[in-house]
mmCIF file of C-alpha atoms in Angstrom:
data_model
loop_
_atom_site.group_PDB
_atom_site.id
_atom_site.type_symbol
_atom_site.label_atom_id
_atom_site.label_comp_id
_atom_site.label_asym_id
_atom_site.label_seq_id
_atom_site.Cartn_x
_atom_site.Cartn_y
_atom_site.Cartn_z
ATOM 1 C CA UNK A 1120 -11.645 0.779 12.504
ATOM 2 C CA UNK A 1121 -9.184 0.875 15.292
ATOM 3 C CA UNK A 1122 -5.600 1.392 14.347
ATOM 4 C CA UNK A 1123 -3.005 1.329 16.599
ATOM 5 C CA UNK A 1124 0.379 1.486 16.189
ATOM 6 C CA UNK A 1125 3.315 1.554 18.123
ATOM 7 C CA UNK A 1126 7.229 1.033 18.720
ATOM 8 C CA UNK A 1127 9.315 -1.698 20.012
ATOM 9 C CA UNK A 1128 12.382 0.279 20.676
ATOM 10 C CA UNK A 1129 11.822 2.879 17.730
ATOM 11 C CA UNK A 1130 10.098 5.759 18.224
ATOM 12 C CA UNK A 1131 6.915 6.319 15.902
ATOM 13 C CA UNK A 1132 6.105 10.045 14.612
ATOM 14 C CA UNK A 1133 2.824 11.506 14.360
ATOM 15 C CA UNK A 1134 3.916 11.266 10.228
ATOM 16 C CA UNK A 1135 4.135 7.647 10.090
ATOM 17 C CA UNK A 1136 0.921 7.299 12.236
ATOM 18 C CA UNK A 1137 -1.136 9.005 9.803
ATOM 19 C CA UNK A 1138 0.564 7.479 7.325
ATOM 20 C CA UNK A 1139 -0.475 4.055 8.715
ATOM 21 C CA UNK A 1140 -3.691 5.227 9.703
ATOM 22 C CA UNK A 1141 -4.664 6.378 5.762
ATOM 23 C CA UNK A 1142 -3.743 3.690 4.324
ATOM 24 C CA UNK A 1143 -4.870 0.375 6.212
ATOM 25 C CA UNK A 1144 -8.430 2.437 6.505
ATOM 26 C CA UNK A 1145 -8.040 2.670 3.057
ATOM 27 C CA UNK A 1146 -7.376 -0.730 2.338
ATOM 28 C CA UNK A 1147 -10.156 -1.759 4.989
ATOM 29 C CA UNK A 1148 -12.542 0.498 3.278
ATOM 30 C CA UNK A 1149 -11.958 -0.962 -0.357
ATOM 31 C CA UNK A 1150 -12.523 -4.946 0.951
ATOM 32 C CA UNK A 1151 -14.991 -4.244 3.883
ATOM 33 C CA UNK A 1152 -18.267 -2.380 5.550
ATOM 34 C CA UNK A 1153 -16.434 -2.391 8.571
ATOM 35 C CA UNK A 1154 -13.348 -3.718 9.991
ATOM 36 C CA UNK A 1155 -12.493 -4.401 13.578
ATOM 37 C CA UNK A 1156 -9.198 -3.385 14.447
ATOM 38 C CA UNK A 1157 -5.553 -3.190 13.252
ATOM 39 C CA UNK A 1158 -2.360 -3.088 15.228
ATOM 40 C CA UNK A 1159 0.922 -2.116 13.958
ATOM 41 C CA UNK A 1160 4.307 -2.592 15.372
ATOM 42 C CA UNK A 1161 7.717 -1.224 14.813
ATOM 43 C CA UNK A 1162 10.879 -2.692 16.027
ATOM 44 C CA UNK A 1163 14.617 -2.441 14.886
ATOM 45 C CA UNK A 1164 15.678 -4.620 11.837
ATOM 46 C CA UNK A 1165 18.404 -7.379 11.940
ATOM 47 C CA UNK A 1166 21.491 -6.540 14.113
ATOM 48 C CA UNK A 1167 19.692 -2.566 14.705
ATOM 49 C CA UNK A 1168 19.778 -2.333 11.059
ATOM 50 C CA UNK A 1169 17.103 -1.256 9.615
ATOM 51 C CA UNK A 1170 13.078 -1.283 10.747
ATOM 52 C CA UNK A 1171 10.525 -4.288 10.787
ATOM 53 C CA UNK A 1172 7.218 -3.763 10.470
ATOM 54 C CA UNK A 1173 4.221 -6.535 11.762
ATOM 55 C CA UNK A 1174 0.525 -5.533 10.900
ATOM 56 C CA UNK A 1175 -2.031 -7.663 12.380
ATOM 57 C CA UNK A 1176 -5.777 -6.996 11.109
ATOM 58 C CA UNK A 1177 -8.183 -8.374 12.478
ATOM 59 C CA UNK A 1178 -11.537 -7.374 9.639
ATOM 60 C CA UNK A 1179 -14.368 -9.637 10.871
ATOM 61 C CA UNK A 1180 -14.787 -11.511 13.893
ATOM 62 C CA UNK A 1181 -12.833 -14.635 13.598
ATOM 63 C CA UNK A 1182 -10.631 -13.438 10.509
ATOM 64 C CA UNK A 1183 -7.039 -12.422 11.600
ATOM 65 C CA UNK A 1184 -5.030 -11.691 8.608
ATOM 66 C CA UNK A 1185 -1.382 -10.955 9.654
ATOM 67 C CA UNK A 1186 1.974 -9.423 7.498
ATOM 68 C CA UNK A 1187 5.622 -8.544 8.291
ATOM 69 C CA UNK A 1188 7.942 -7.192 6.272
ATOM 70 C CA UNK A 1189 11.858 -5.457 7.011
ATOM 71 C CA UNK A 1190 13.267 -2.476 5.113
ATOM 72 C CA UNK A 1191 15.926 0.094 5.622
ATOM 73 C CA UNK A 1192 13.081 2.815 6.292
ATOM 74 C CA UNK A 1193 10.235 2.637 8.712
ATOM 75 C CA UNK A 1194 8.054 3.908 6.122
ATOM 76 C CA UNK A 1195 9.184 1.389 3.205
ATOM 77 C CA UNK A 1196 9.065 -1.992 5.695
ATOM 78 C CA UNK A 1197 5.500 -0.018 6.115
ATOM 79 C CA UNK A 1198 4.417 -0.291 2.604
ATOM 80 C CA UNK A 1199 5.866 -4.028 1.844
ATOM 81 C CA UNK A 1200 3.858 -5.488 4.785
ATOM 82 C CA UNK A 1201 0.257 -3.263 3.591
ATOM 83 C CA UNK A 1202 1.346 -4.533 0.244
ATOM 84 C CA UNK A 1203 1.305 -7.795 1.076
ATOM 85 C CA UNK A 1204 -2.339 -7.316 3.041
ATOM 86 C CA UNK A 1205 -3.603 -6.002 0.277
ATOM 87 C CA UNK A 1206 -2.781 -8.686 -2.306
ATOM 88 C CA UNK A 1207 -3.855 -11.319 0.232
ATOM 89 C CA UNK A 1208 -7.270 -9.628 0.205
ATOM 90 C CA UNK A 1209 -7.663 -9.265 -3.695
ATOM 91 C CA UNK A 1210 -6.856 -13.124 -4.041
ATOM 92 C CA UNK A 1211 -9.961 -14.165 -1.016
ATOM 93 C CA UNK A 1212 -12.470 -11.154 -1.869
ATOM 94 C CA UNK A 1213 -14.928 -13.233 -3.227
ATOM 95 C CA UNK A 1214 -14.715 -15.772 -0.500
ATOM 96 C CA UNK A 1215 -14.139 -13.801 2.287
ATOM 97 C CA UNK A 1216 -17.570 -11.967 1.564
ATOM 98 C CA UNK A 1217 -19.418 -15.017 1.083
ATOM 99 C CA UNK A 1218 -18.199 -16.218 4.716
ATOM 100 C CA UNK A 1219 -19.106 -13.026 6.009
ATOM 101 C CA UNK A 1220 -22.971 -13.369 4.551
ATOM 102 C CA UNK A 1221 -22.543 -17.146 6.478
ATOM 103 C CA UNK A 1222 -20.980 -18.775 9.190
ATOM 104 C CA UNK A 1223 -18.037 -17.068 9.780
ATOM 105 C CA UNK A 1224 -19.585 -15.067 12.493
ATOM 106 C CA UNK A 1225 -20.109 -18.416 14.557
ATOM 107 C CA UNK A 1226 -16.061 -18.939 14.615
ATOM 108 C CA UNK A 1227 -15.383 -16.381 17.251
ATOM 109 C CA UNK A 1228 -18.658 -15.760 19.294
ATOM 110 C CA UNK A 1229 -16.581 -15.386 22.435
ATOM 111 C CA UNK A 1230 -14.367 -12.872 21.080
ATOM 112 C CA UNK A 1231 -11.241 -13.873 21.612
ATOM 113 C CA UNK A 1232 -9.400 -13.342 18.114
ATOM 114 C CA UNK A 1233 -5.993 -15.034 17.935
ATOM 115 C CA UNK A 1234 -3.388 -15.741 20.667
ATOM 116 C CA UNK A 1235 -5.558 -15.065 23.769
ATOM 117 C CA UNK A 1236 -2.398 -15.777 26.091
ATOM 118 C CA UNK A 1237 0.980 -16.582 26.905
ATOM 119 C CA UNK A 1238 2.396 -18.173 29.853
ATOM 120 C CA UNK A 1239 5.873 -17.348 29.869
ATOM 121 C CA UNK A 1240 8.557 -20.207 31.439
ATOM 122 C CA UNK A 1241 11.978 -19.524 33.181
ATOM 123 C CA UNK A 1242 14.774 -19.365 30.447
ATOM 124 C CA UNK A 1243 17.356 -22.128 31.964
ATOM 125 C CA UNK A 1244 20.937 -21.184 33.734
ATOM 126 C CA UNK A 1245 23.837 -20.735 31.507
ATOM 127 C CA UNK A 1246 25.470 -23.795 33.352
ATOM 128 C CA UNK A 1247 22.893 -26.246 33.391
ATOM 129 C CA UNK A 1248 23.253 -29.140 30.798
ATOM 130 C CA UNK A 1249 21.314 -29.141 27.637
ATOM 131 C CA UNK A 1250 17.983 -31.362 27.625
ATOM 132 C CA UNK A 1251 17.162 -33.692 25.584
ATOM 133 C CA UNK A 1252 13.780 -31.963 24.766
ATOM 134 C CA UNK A 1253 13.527 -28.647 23.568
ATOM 135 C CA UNK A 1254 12.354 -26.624 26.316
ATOM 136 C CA UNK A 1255 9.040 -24.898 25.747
ATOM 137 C CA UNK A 1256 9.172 -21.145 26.197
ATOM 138 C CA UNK A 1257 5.170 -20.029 26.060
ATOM 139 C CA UNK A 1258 2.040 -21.480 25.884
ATOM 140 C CA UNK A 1259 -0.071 -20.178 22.888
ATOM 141 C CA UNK A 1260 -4.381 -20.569 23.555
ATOM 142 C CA UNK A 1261 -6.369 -20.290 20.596
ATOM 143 C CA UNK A 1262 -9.621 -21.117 19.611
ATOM 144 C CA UNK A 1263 -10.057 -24.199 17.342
ATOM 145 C CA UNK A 1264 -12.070 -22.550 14.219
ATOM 146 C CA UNK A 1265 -14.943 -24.730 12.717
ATOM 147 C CA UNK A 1266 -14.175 -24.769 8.862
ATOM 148 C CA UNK A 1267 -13.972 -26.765 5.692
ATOM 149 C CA UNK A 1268 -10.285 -27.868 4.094
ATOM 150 C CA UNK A 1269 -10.205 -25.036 2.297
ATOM 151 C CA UNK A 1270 -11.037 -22.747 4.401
ATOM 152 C CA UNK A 1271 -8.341 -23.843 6.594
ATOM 153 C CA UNK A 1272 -5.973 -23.328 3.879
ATOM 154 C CA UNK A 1273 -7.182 -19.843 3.368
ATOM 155 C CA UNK A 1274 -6.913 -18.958 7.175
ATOM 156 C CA UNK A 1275 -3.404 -20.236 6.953
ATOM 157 C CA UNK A 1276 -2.554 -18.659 4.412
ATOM 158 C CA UNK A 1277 -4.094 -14.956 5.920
ATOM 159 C CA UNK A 1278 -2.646 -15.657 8.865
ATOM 160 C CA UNK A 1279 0.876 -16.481 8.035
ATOM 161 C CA UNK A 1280 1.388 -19.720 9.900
ATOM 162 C CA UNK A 1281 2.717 -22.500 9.302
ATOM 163 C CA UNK A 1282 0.158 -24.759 10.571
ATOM 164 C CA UNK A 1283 -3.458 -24.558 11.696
ATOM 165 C CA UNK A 1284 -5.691 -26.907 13.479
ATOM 166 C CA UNK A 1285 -8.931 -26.708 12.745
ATOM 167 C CA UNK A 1286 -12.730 -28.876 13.418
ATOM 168 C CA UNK A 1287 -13.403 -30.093 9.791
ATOM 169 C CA UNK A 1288 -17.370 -29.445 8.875
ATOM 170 C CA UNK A 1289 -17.784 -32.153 6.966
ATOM 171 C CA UNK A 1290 -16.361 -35.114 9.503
ATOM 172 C CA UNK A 1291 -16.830 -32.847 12.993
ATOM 173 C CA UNK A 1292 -12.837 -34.302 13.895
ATOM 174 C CA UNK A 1293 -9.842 -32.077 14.524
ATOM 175 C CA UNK A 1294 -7.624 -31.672 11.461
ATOM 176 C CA UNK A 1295 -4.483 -29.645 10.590
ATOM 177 C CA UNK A 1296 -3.620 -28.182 7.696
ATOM 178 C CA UNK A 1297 0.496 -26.931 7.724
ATOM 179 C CA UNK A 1298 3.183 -25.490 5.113
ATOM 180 C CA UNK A 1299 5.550 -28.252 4.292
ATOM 181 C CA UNK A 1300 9.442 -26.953 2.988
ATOM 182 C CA UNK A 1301 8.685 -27.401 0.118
ATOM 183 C CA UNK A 1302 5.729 -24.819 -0.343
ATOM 184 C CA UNK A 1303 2.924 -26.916 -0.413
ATOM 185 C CA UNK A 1304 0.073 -27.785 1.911
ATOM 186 C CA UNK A 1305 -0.221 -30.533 4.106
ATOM 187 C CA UNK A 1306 -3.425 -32.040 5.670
ATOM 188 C CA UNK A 1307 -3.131 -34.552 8.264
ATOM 189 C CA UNK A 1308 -6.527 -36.212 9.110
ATOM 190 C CA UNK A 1309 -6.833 -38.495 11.922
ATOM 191 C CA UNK A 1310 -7.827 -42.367 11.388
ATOM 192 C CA UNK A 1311 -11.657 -42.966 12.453
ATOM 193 C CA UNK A 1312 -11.404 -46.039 15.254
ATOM 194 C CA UNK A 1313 -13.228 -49.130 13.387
ATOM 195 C CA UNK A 1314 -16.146 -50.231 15.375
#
């Protein structure tokens, strides 16, 4: 698997590479065959207090799984955010491996994994009135995966966001699944036009 991991503003050690390196191969090794890639990214905590730590892993072609966690050591906001990749990966084992045997590989064919590009707008002058609308800042392309409802759920769920469109198998339409504030999961299905 390809690990890479780097520093936004903190410098990374050849310690906390290996580190990182051991222990997401590890963790790939336990779940999976073979993984793709994982990328790991340091930056400065709240108010340069502190470290964060993102891991995205990307362990079959159209799976992104994705954690984040903050501690007061690089190596501690480390371990939370594996931690947290590892439990999501105990708790879909079963049915990430039965996707794997199936369709999942038709998700992705193109190979564009998650977030294939921004387009970044001017930020507004200091003196210029507020809009009404919230101005947009990027422009996120994705691809729209092919899966059952709860499927879409899982993919959410791996992917820490809080919503995901998605083309439902069973009716072929566009549907989103999202995490309302109150912890549970929404589905919003769109009304078939009456002939």
């Amino acid at each position: 698997m390809d690990i890479r991991v780097s520093g936004h503003q903190v410098e990374t050690g050849d310690a906390l590479k290996t580190l990182v390196t051991e222990r997401l191969q590890g963790v790939a090794d336990k779940y999976f065959s073979r993984a793709i890639s994982s990328q790991v990214t340091f930056g400065k905590g709240p108010h340069d207090n502190g470290f964060t730590c993102d891991i995205v892993m990307h362990v079959m072609q159209g799976l992104v799984l994705k954690a984040a966690n903050k501690g007061m050591e690089a190596n501690g906001a480390f371990d939370g955010a594996a931690d947290r990749i590892d439990k999501q990966l105990r708790r879909y084992t079963r049915r990430l491996k039965d996707r794997q045997t199936g369709a999942i590989t038709a998700l992705a064919e193109n190979g564009a994994y998650d977030n294939a590009g921004y387009t970044l707008f001017e930020e507004p002058a200091e003196e210029e009135e507020p809009a009404e609308a919230p101005l947009i800042i990027a422009e996120t392309r994705v691809d729209v995966p092919e899966a059952t409802v709860s499927d879409a759920v899982m993919m959410l769920d791996l992917r820490h966001t809080n919503a995901l469109l998605f083309r439902n198998t069973a009716t072929g339409a566009h549907n989103m699944v999202y995490r309302r504030g109150d912890g549970t999961i929404g589905w919003v299905e769109p009304n078939r036009a009456q002939a």
